PDB file of C-alpha atoms in Angstrom:
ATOM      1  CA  UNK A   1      81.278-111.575-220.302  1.00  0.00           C
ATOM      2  CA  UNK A   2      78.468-112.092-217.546  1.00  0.00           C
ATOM      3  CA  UNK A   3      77.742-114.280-214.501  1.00  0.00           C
ATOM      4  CA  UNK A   4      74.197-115.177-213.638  1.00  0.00           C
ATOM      5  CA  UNK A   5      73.251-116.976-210.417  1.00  0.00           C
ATOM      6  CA  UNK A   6      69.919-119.141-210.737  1.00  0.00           C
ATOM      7  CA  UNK A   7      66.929-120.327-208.137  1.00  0.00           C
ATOM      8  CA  UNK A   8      63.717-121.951-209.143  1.00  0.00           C
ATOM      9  CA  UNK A   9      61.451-124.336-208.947  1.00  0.00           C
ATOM     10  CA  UNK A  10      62.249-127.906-211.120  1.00  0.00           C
ATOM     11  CA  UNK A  11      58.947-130.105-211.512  1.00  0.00           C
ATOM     12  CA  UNK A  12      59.117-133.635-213.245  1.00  0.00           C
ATOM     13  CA  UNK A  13      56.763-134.942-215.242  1.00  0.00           C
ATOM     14  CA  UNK A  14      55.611-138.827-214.756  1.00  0.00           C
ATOM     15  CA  UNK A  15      58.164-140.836-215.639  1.00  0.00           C
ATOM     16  CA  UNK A  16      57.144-144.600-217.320  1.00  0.00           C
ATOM     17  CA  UNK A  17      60.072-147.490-216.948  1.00  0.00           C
ATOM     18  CA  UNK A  18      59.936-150.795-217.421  1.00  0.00           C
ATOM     19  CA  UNK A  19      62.047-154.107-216.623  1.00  0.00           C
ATOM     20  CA  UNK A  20      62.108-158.032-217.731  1.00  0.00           C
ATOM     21  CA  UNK A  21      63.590-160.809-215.753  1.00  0.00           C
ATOM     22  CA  UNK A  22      63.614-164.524-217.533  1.00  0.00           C
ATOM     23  CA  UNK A  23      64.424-167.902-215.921  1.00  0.00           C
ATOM     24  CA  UNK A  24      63.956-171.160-216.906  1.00  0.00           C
ATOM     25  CA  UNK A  25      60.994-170.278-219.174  1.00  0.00           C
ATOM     26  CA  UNK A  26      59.514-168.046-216.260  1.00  0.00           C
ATOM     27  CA  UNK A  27      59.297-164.103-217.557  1.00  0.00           C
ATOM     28  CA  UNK A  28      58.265-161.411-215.312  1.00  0.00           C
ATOM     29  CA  UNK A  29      57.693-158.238-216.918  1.00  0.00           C
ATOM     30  CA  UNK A  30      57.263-155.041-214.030  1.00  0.00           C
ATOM     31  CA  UNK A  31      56.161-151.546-215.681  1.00  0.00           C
ATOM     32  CA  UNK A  32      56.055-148.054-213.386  1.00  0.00           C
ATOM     33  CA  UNK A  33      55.042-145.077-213.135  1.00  0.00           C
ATOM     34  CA  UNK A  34      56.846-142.539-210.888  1.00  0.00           C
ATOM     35  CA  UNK A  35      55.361-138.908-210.089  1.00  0.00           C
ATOM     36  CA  UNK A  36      57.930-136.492-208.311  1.00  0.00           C
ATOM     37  CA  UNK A  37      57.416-133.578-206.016  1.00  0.00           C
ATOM     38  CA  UNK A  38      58.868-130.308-206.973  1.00  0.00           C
ATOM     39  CA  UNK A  39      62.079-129.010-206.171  1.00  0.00           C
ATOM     40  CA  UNK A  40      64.488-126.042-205.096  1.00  0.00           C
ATOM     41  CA  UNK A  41      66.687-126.320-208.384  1.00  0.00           C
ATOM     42  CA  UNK A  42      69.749-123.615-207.973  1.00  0.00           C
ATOM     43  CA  UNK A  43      72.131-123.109-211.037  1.00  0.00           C
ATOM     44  CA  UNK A  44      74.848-121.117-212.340  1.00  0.00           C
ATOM     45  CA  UNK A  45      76.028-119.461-215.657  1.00  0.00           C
ATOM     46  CA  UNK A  46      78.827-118.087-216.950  1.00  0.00           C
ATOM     47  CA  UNK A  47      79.593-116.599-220.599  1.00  0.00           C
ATOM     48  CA  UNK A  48      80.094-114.144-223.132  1.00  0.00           C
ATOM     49  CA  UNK A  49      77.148-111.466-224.522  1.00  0.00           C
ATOM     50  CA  UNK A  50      76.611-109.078-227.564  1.00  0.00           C
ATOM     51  CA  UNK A  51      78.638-111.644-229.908  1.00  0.00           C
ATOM     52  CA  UNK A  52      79.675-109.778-232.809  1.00  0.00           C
ATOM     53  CA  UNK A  53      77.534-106.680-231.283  1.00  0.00           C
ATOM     54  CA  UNK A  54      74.684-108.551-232.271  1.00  0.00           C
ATOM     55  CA  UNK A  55      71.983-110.122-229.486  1.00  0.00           C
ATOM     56  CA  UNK A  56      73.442-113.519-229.645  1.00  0.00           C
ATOM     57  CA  UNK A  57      75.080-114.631-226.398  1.00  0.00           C
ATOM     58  CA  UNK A  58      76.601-118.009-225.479  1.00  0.00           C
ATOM     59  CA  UNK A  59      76.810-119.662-221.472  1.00  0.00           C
ATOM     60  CA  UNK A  60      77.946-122.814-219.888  1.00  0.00           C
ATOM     61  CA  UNK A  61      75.631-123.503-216.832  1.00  0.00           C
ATOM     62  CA  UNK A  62      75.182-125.541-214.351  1.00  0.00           C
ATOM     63  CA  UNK A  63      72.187-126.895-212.412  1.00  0.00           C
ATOM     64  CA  UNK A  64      70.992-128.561-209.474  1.00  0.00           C
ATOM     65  CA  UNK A  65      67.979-130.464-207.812  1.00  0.00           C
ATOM     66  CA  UNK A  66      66.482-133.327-205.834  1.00  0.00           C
ATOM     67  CA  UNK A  67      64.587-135.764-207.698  1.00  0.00           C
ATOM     68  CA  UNK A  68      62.064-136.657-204.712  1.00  0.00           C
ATOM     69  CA  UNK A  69      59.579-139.665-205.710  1.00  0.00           C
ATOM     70  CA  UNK A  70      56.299-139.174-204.258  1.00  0.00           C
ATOM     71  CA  UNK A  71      54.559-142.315-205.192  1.00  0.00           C
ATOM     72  CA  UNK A  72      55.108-145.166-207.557  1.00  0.00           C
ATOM     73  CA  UNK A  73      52.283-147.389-209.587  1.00  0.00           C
ATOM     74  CA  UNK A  74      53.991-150.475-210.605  1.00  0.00           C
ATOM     75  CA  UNK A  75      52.394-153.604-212.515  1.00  0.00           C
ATOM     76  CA  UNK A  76      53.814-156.891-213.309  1.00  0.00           C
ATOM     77  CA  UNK A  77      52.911-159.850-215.232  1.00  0.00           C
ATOM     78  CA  UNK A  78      54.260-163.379-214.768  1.00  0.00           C
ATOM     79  CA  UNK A  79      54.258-165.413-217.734  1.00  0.00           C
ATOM     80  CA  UNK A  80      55.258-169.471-218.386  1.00  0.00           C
ATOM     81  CA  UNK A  81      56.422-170.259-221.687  1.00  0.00           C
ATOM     82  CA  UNK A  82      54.785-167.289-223.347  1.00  0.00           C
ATOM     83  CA  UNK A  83      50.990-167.430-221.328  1.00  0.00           C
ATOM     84  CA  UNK A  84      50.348-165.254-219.235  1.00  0.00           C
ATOM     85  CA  UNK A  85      49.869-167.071-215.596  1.00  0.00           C
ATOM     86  CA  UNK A  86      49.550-164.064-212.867  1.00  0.00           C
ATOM     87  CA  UNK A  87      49.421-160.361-212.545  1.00  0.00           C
ATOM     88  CA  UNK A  88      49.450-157.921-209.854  1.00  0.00           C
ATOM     89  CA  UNK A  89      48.984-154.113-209.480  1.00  0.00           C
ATOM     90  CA  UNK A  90      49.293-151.404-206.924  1.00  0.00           C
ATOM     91  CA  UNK A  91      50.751-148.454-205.963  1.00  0.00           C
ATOM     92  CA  UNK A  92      53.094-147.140-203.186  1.00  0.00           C
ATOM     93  CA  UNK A  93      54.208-143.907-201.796  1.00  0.00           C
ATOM     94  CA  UNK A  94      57.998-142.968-201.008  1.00  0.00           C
ATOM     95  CA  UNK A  95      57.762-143.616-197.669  1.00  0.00           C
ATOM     96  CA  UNK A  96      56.358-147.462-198.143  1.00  0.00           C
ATOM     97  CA  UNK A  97      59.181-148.165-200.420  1.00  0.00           C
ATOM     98  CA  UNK A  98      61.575-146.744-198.004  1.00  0.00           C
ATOM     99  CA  UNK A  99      60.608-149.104-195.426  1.00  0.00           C
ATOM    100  CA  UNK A 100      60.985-151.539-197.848  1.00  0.00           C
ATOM    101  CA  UNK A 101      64.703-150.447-198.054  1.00  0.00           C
ATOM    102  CA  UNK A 102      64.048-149.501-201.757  1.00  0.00           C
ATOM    103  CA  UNK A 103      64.402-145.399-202.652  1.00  0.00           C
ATOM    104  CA  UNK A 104      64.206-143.753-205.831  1.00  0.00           C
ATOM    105  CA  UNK A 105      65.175-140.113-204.861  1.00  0.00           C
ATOM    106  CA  UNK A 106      67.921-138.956-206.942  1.00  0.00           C
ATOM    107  CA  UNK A 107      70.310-136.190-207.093  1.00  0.00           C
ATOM    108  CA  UNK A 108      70.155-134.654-210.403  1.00  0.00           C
ATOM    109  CA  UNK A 109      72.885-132.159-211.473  1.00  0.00           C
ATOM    110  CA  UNK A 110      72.732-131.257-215.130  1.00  0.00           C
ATOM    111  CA  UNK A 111      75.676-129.195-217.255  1.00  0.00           C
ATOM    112  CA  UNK A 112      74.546-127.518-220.680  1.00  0.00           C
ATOM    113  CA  UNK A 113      75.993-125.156-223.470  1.00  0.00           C
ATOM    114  CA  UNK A 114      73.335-122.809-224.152  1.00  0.00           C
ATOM    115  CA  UNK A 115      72.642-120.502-226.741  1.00  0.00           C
ATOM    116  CA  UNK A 116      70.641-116.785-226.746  1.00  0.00           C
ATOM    117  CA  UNK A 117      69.221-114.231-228.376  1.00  0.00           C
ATOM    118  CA  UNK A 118      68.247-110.764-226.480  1.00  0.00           C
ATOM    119  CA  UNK A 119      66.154-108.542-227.520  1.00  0.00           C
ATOM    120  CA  UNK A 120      66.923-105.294-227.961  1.00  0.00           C
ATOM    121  CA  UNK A 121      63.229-103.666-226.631  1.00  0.00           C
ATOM    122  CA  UNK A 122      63.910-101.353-223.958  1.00  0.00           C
ATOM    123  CA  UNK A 123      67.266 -99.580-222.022  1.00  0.00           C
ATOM    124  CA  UNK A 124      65.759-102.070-219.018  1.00  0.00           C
ATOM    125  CA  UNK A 125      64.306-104.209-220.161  1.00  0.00           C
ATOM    126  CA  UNK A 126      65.681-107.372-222.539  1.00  0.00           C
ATOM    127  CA  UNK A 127      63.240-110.608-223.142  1.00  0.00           C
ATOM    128  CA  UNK A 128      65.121-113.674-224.742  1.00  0.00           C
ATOM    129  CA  UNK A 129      64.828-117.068-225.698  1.00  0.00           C
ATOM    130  CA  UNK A 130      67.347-120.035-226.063  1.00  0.00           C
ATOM    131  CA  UNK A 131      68.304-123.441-226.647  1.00  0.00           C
ATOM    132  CA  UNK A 132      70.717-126.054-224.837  1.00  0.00           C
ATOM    133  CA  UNK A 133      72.199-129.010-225.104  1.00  0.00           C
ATOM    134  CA  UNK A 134      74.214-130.892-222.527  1.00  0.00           C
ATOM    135  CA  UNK A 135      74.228-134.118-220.096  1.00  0.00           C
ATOM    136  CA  UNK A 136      72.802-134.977-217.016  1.00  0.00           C
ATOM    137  CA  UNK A 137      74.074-136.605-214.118  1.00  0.00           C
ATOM    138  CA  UNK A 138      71.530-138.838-212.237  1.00  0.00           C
ATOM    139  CA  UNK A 139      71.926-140.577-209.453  1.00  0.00           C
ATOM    140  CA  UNK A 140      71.771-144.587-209.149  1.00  0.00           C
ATOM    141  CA  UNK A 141      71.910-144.091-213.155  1.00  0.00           C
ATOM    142  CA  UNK A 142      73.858-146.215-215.224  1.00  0.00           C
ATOM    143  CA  UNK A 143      75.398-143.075-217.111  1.00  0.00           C
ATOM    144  CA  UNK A 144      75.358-139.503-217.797  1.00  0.00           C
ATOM    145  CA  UNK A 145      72.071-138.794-220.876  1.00  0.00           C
ATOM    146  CA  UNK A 146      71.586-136.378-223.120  1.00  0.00           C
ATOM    147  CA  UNK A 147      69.756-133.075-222.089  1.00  0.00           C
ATOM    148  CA  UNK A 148      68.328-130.917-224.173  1.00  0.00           C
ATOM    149  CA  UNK A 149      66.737-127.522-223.376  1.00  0.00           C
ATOM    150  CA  UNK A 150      64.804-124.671-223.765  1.00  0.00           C
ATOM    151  CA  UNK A 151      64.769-121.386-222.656  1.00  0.00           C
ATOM    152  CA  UNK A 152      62.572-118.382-222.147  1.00  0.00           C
ATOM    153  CA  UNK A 153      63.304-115.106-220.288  1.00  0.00           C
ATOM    154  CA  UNK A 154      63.245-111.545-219.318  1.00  0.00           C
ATOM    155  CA  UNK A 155      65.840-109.297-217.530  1.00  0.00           C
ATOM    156  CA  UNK A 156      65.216-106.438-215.876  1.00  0.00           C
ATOM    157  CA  UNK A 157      68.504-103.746-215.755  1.00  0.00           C
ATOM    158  CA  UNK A 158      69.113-102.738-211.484  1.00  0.00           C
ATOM    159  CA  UNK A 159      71.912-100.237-212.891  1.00  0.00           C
ATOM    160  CA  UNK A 160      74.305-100.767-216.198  1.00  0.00           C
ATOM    161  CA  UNK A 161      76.142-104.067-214.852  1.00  0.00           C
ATOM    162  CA  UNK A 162      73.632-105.609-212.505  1.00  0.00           C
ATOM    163  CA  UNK A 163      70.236-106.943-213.889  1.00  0.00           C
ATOM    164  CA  UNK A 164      67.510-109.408-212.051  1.00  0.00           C
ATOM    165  CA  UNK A 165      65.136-111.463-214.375  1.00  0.00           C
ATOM    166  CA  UNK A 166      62.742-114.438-214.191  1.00  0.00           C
ATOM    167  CA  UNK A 167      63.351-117.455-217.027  1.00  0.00           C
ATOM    168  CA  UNK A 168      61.325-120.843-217.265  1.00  0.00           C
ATOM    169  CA  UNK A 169      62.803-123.526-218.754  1.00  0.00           C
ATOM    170  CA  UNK A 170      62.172-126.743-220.242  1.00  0.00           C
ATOM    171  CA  UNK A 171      64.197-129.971-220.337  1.00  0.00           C
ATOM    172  CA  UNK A 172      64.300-133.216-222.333  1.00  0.00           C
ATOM    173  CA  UNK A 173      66.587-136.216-221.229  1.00  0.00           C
ATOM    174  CA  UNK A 174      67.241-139.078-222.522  1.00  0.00           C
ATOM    175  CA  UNK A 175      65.676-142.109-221.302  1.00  0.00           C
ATOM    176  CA  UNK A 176      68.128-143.969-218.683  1.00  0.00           C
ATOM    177  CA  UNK A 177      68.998-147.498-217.360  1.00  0.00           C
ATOM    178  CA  UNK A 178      69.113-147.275-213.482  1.00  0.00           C
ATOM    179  CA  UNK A 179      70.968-149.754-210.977  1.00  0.00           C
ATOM    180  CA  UNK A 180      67.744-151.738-210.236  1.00  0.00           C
ATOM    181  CA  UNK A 181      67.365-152.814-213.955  1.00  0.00           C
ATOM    182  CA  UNK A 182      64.895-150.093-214.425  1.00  0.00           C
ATOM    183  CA  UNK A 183      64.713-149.025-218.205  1.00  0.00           C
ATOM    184  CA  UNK A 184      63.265-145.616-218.230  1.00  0.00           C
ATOM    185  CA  UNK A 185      61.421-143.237-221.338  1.00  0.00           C
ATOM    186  CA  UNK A 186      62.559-139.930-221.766  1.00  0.00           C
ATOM    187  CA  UNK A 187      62.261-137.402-218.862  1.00  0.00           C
ATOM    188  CA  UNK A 188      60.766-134.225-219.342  1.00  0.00           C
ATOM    189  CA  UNK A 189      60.904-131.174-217.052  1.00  0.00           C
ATOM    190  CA  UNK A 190      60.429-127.585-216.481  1.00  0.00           C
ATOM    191  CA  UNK A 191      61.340-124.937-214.268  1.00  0.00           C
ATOM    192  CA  UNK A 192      60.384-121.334-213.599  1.00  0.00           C
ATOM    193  CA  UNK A 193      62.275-119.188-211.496  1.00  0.00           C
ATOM    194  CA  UNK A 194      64.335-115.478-210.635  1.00  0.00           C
ATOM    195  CA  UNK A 195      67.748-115.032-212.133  1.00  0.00           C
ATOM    196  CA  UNK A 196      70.386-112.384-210.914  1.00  0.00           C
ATOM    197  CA  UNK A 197      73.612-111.556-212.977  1.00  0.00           C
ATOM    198  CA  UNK A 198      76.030-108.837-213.685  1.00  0.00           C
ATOM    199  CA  UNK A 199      77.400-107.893-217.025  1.00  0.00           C
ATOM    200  CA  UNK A 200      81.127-107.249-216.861  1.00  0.00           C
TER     201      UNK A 200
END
């Protein structure tokens, strides 16, 4: 078995939603596109190595970051019947939509199974890659999505138990509904940071 405690820095890519509201043969249709700041993204793994004294190894981790919105583009259309009868465009930074009393920061916390393969190179050293599937957990979402991941690595050996490595990652999410009505594409992100563990 190991442990493996996790720091690095999470970046989302632009994120394109949409939303339709209909009354009384009035439609407005609203499209966005958010862009996030990076983040501080800390994690945590814990699982079982040298599976069948091969290089396979298996975790479950854990993960954590603040989605922070740094500015929005929205467009909308309003439409009568089917023809088009207004639009509007612009875009606004966090802090104008806060004072607006509107905020689409989230707390993201992601879990994943995730799957390995070390390579047997060096006494110290051991690259990797690996794959993961799991949900995340964001806030104001309607429900937990699908995650799936990628992983890349090396690990360098301190002493026979102890080891400190850098990994970049890259995740795919399922598109989610939000409690605004916001309908959301996929969400993409990536992450490169240190790793320390210990191998029991």
């Amino acid at each position: 078995p190991y442990v493996e405690g996790q720091i690095g820095r999470m970046q989302i890519n632009d994120v394109d939603g949409s939303t339709s509201e209909a009354a009384g043969g009035f439609n407005l249709d609203a499209s966005l596109k958010a862009e996030y700041d990076s983040d501080i993204a800390f994690g945590a793994e814990i699982g079982v190595r040298k599976i069948a004294d091969t290089g396979f190894r298996v975790g479950a981790s854990f993960t954590s970051f603040q989605a922070d919105l740094e500015q929005v583009d929205l467009g909308a259309a309003l439409s009568f019947n089917g023809t088009v009868i207004g639009t509007a465009a612009g875009t606004f930074t966090a802090e104008e939509l806060a004072t607006a009393g509107v905020t689409l920061d989230n707390d993201v916390k992601a879990y994943s199974i995730n799957a390995y393969y070390d390579f047997d190179l060096d006494k110290r050293f051991t690259p990797y890659v690996g794959v993961g599937i799991g949900l995340a957990d964001i806030e104001n979402a309607n429900d937990k999505e699908l995650m799936l991941s990628g992983h890349a690595g090396i690990n360098y050996a301190l002493t026979e138990k102890l080891y400190v490595g850098a990994r970049g990652t890259y995740h795919r999410i399922n598109g989610p509904s939000d409690s605004f009505g916001i309908d959301y594409d996929d969400i993409t992100a990536y992450s490169v940071g240190a790793v320390v563990g210990y191998n029991f």
